[in-house]
PDB file of C-alpha atoms and ligand atoms in Angstrom:
ATOM      1  CA  MET V 119       0.000   0.000   0.000  1.00  0.00           C
ATOM      2  CA  ARG V 120       2.672   2.475   1.025  1.00  0.00           C
ATOM      3  CA  THR V 121       4.862   1.454  -1.887  1.00  0.00           C
ATOM      4  CA  ARG V 122       1.993   1.977  -4.285  1.00  0.00           C
ATOM      5  CA  ALA V 123       1.263   5.399  -2.845  1.00  0.00           C
ATOM      6  CA  TRP V 124       4.868   6.387  -3.395  1.00  0.00           C
ATOM      7  CA  ALA V 125       4.868   5.082  -6.954  1.00  0.00           C
ATOM      8  CA  GLY V 126       1.807   7.227  -7.566  1.00  0.00           C
ATOM      9  CA  CYS V 127       3.574  10.248  -6.189  1.00  0.00           C
ATOM     10  CA  LEU V 128       6.559   9.739  -8.443  1.00  0.00           C
ATOM     11  CA  GLY V 129       4.133   9.743 -11.333  1.00  0.00           C
ATOM     12  CA  VAL V 130       2.705  13.007 -10.084  1.00  0.00           C
ATOM     13  CA  LEU V 131       6.158  14.528  -9.855  1.00  0.00           C
ATOM     14  CA  ALA V 132       6.970  13.480 -13.407  1.00  0.00           C
ATOM     15  CA  LEU V 133       3.717  15.061 -14.499  1.00  0.00           C
ATOM     16  CA  VAL V 134       4.459  18.290 -12.667  1.00  0.00           C
ATOM     17  CA  THR V 135       7.940  18.446 -14.166  1.00  0.00           C
ATOM     18  CA  ALA V 136       6.565  17.906 -17.641  1.00  0.00           C
ATOM     19  CA  ALA V 137       3.912  20.562 -17.091  1.00  0.00           C
ATOM     20  CA  GLY V 138       6.583  22.880 -15.698  1.00  0.00           C
ATOM     21  CA  SER V 139       8.567  22.812 -18.902  1.00  0.00           C
ATOM     22  CA  ALA V 140       5.512  24.219 -20.648  1.00  0.00           C
ATOM     23  CA  GLY V 141       5.938  27.396 -18.582  1.00  0.00           C
ATOM     24  CA  ALA V 142       4.036  29.047 -15.767  1.00  0.00           C
ATOM     25  CA  GLY V 143       0.322  29.697 -15.826  1.00  0.00           C
ATOM     26  CA  GLN V 144      -0.649  26.135 -16.653  1.00  0.00           C
ATOM     27  CA  TRP V 145      -3.023  25.780 -13.705  1.00  0.00           C
ATOM     28  CA  ARG V 146      -6.623  26.919 -13.901  1.00  0.00           C
ATOM     29  CA  ASP V 147      -6.633  27.673 -10.161  1.00  0.00           C
ATOM     30  CA  GLY V 148      -5.512  26.393  -6.792  1.00  0.00           C
ATOM     31  CA  ALA V 149      -8.312  23.834  -6.604  1.00  0.00           C
ATOM     32  CA  GLU V 150      -7.087  22.129  -9.765  1.00  0.00           C
ATOM     33  CA  LEU V 151      -3.522  22.199  -8.469  1.00  0.00           C
ATOM     34  CA  TYR V 152      -4.607  20.660  -5.166  1.00  0.00           C
ATOM     35  CA  GLN V 153      -6.567  17.890  -6.874  1.00  0.00           C
ATOM     36  CA  LYS V 154      -3.854  17.031  -9.368  1.00  0.00           C
ATOM     37  CA  VAL V 155      -0.760  17.434  -7.197  1.00  0.00           C
ATOM     38  CA  CYS V 156      -1.096  18.072  -3.464  1.00  0.00           C
ATOM     39  CA  GLY V 157      -4.044  15.711  -3.006  1.00  0.00           C
ATOM     40  CA  HIS V 158      -2.096  12.721  -4.296  1.00  0.00           C
ATOM     41  CA  CYS V 159      -0.046  12.839  -1.116  1.00  0.00           C
ATOM     42  CA  HIS V 160      -2.099  14.931   1.276  1.00  0.00           C
ATOM     43  CA  GLU V 161      -5.338  13.029   0.676  1.00  0.00           C
ATOM     44  CA  ALA V 162      -3.580   9.642   0.640  1.00  0.00           C
ATOM     45  CA  ASN V 163      -1.864   9.481   4.038  1.00  0.00           C
ATOM     46  CA  VAL V 164       1.520  10.075   2.424  1.00  0.00           C
ATOM     47  CA  GLY V 165       1.615  13.657   3.679  1.00  0.00           C
ATOM     48  CA  PRO V 166      -0.206  15.056   6.724  1.00  0.00           C
ATOM     49  CA  VAL V 167      -3.781  16.296   6.402  1.00  0.00           C
ATOM     50  CA  LEU V 168      -3.707  20.031   5.610  1.00  0.00           C
ATOM     51  CA  LYS V 169      -7.364  20.984   5.537  1.00  0.00           C
ATOM     52  CA  GLY V 170      -9.171  22.278   8.573  1.00  0.00           C
ATOM     53  CA  ARG V 171      -5.986  23.119  10.451  1.00  0.00           C
ATOM     54  CA  SER V 172      -6.003  26.862   9.749  1.00  0.00           C
ATOM     55  CA  LEU V 173      -2.371  26.725   8.616  1.00  0.00           C
ATOM     56  CA  PRO V 174      -1.259  30.268   7.700  1.00  0.00           C
ATOM     57  CA  PRO V 175      -1.114  30.795   3.898  1.00  0.00           C
ATOM     58  CA  GLU V 176       2.430  32.234   4.236  1.00  0.00           C
ATOM     59  CA  TYR V 177       3.568  29.021   5.920  1.00  0.00           C
ATOM     60  CA  ILE V 178       1.975  26.820   3.239  1.00  0.00           C
ATOM     61  CA  GLN V 179       3.645  28.822   0.474  1.00  0.00           C
ATOM     62  CA  ARG V 180       7.011  28.607   2.170  1.00  0.00           C
ATOM     63  CA  VAL V 181       6.789  24.818   2.606  1.00  0.00           C
ATOM     64  CA  VAL V 182       5.851  24.388  -1.067  1.00  0.00           C
ATOM     65  CA  ARG V 183       8.797  26.529  -2.243  1.00  0.00           C
ATOM     66  CA  MET V 184      11.384  25.198   0.217  1.00  0.00           C
ATOM     67  CA  GLY V 185      10.255  21.592   0.670  1.00  0.00           C
ATOM     68  CA  ASN V 186      10.646  19.803   3.985  1.00  0.00           C
ATOM     69  CA  ARG V 187      12.084  16.271   4.183  1.00  0.00           C
ATOM     70  CA  ALA V 188       9.633  14.086   2.190  1.00  0.00           C
ATOM     71  CA  MET V 189       7.687  17.151   1.035  1.00  0.00           C
ATOM     72  CA  PRO V 190       9.049  18.087  -2.403  1.00  0.00           C
ATOM     73  CA  ALA V 191       9.928  21.709  -3.230  1.00  0.00           C
ATOM     74  CA  PHE V 192       8.184  23.170  -6.268  1.00  0.00           C
ATOM     75  CA  ARG V 193       9.760  25.882  -8.450  1.00  0.00           C
ATOM     76  CA  PRO V 194       7.866  28.843  -9.918  1.00  0.00           C
ATOM     77  CA  THR V 195       8.076  27.147 -13.326  1.00  0.00           C
ATOM     78  CA  GLU V 196       6.089  24.240 -11.882  1.00  0.00           C
ATOM     79  CA  ILE V 197       3.620  26.191  -9.754  1.00  0.00           C
ATOM     80  CA  ASP V 198       3.340  29.897 -10.506  1.00  0.00           C
ATOM     81  CA  ASP V 199       3.020  32.398  -7.639  1.00  0.00           C
ATOM     82  CA  ALA V 200      -0.641  33.222  -8.265  1.00  0.00           C
ATOM     83  CA  THR V 201      -1.712  29.567  -8.215  1.00  0.00           C
ATOM     84  CA  LEU V 202       0.395  28.907  -5.132  1.00  0.00           C
ATOM     85  CA  ALA V 203      -1.182  31.851  -3.313  1.00  0.00           C
ATOM     86  CA  ASP V 204      -4.621  30.585  -4.355  1.00  0.00           C
ATOM     87  CA  VAL V 205      -4.045  27.011  -3.170  1.00  0.00           C
ATOM     88  CA  ALA V 206      -2.577  28.285   0.120  1.00  0.00           C
ATOM     89  CA  ARG V 207      -5.640  30.457   0.695  1.00  0.00           C
ATOM     90  CA  ARG V 208      -7.963  27.565  -0.115  1.00  0.00           C
ATOM     91  CA  ILE V 209      -6.151  25.120   2.163  1.00  0.00           C
ATOM     92  CA  SER V 210      -6.052  27.660   4.958  1.00  0.00           C
ATOM     93  CA  THR V 211      -9.762  28.419   4.777  1.00  0.00           C
ATOM     94  CA  GLY V 212     -10.683  24.793   4.106  1.00  0.00           C
ATOM     95  CA  ALA V 213     -12.318  25.702   0.797  1.00  0.00           C
ATOM     96  CA  VAL V 214      -9.844  23.736  -1.254  1.00  0.00           C
ATOM     97  CA  LEU V 215     -12.299  21.324  -2.837  1.00  0.00           C
ATOM     98  CA  ALA V 216     -15.287  23.619  -2.854  1.00  0.00           C
ATOM     99  CA  ARG V 217     -16.565  24.524  -6.295  1.00  0.00           C
ATOM    100  CA  GLU V 218     -16.763  28.211  -6.980  1.00  0.00           C
TER     101      GLU V 218
HETATM  102  C1  HEC T 373       5.154  13.604  -3.065  1.00  0.00           C
HETATM  103  C2  HEC T 373       4.136  13.808  -2.043  1.00  0.00           C
HETATM  104  C3  HEC T 373       3.715  15.241  -1.760  1.00  0.00           C
HETATM  105  C4  HEC T 373       3.190  16.170  -2.623  1.00  0.00           C
HETATM  106  C5  HEC T 373       2.937  16.015  -4.116  1.00  0.00           C
HETATM  107  C6  HEC T 373       2.908  17.333  -1.822  1.00  0.00           C
HETATM  108  N1  HEC T 373       3.272  17.118  -0.524  1.00  0.00           N
HETATM  109 FE1  HEC T 373       3.144  18.465   1.018  1.00  0.00          FE
HETATM  110  N2  HEC T 373       4.054  17.140   2.259  1.00  0.00           N
HETATM  111  C7  HEC T 373       4.405  15.836   1.933  1.00  0.00           C
HETATM  112  C8  HEC T 373       4.984  15.186   3.095  1.00  0.00           C
HETATM  113  C9  HEC T 373       5.480  13.756   3.153  1.00  0.00           C
HETATM  114  C10 HEC T 373       4.986  16.158   4.133  1.00  0.00           C
HETATM  115  C11 HEC T 373       5.529  16.002   5.559  1.00  0.00           C
HETATM  116  C12 HEC T 373       6.984  16.429   5.545  1.00  0.00           C
HETATM  117  C13 HEC T 373       7.639  16.218   6.896  1.00  0.00           C
HETATM  118  O1  HEC T 373       7.270  16.929   7.844  1.00  0.00           O
HETATM  119  O2  HEC T 373       8.496  15.358   6.989  1.00  0.00           O
HETATM  120  C14 HEC T 373       4.388  17.368   3.572  1.00  0.00           C
HETATM  121  C15 HEC T 373       4.199  18.548   4.289  1.00  0.00           C
HETATM  122  C16 HEC T 373       3.500  19.653   3.817  1.00  0.00           C
HETATM  123  C17 HEC T 373       3.168  20.817   4.610  1.00  0.00           C
HETATM  124  C18 HEC T 373       3.522  21.041   6.072  1.00  0.00           C
HETATM  125  C19 HEC T 373       2.400  20.430   6.913  1.00  0.00           C
HETATM  126  C20 HEC T 373       2.598  20.580   8.404  1.00  0.00           C
HETATM  127  O3  HEC T 373       1.975  19.780   9.129  1.00  0.00           O
HETATM  128  O4  HEC T 373       3.327  21.470   8.846  1.00  0.00           O
HETATM  129  C21 HEC T 373       2.471  21.664   3.799  1.00  0.00           C
HETATM  130  C22 HEC T 373       1.886  23.025   4.176  1.00  0.00           C
HETATM  131  C23 HEC T 373       2.364  21.018   2.490  1.00  0.00           C
HETATM  132  N3  HEC T 373       3.001  19.798   2.561  1.00  0.00           N
HETATM  133  C24 HEC T 373       1.708  21.560   1.415  1.00  0.00           C
HETATM  134  C25 HEC T 373       1.644  20.976   0.139  1.00  0.00           C
HETATM  135  C26 HEC T 373       0.997  21.591  -0.996  1.00  0.00           C
HETATM  136  C27 HEC T 373       0.268  22.929  -0.979  1.00  0.00           C
HETATM  137  C28 HEC T 373       1.178  20.746  -2.046  1.00  0.00           C
HETATM  138  C29 HEC T 373       0.747  20.940  -3.491  1.00  0.00           C
HETATM  139  C30 HEC T 373       1.339  22.075  -4.143  1.00  0.00           C
HETATM  140  C31 HEC T 373       1.935  19.586  -1.561  1.00  0.00           C
HETATM  141  N4  HEC T 373       2.184  19.767  -0.225  1.00  0.00           N
HETATM  142  C32 HEC T 373       2.319  18.496  -2.326  1.00  0.00           C
HETATM  143  C33 HEC T 373       4.235  15.235   0.701  1.00  0.00           C
HETATM  144  C34 HEC T 373       3.765  15.847  -0.440  1.00  0.00           C
END
C-alpha cells in the first residue's frame, strides 16, 4: 500500500515536471492544483492532512517553495506564484475542494 502510494507520487512529480517545462500559468486555479498534485499525497496518508488546520497561507507557500524532508519543493516554473497563493488560501480556509 505504502509502496503503491509512493509510486503514484513519483508519477505526479513526473507530471508536474513535464507541465513545468511548458511554462508558468498552466493551472486553472488552486483547486485544480490541489486535486492534481497536493491531493495525491495529502489526501492519501503520504503527507499530513492540511485541511481544517487553519495553517497560515504564508507558511503553506514557504513549505511548497522550500520543501521539507519528504515534502518536495516546487519551483515557480512548476507552480506559478498566483496559483500557489490561491491554493494556500484555499487550504487555509478549508475551501480547497469547494466549487466556486
Ligand atoms: C510527493 C508527495 C507530496 C506532494 C505532491 C505534496 N506534498 Fe506536502 N508534504 C508531503 C509530506 C510527506 C509532508 C511532511 C513532511 C515532513 O514533515 O516530513 C508534507 C508537508 C506539507 C506541509 C507542512 C504540513 C505541516 O503539518 O506542517 C504543507 C503546508 C504542504 N506539505 C503543502 C503541500 C501543498 C500545498 C502541495 C501541493 C502544491 C503539496 N504539499 C504536495 C508530501 C507531499
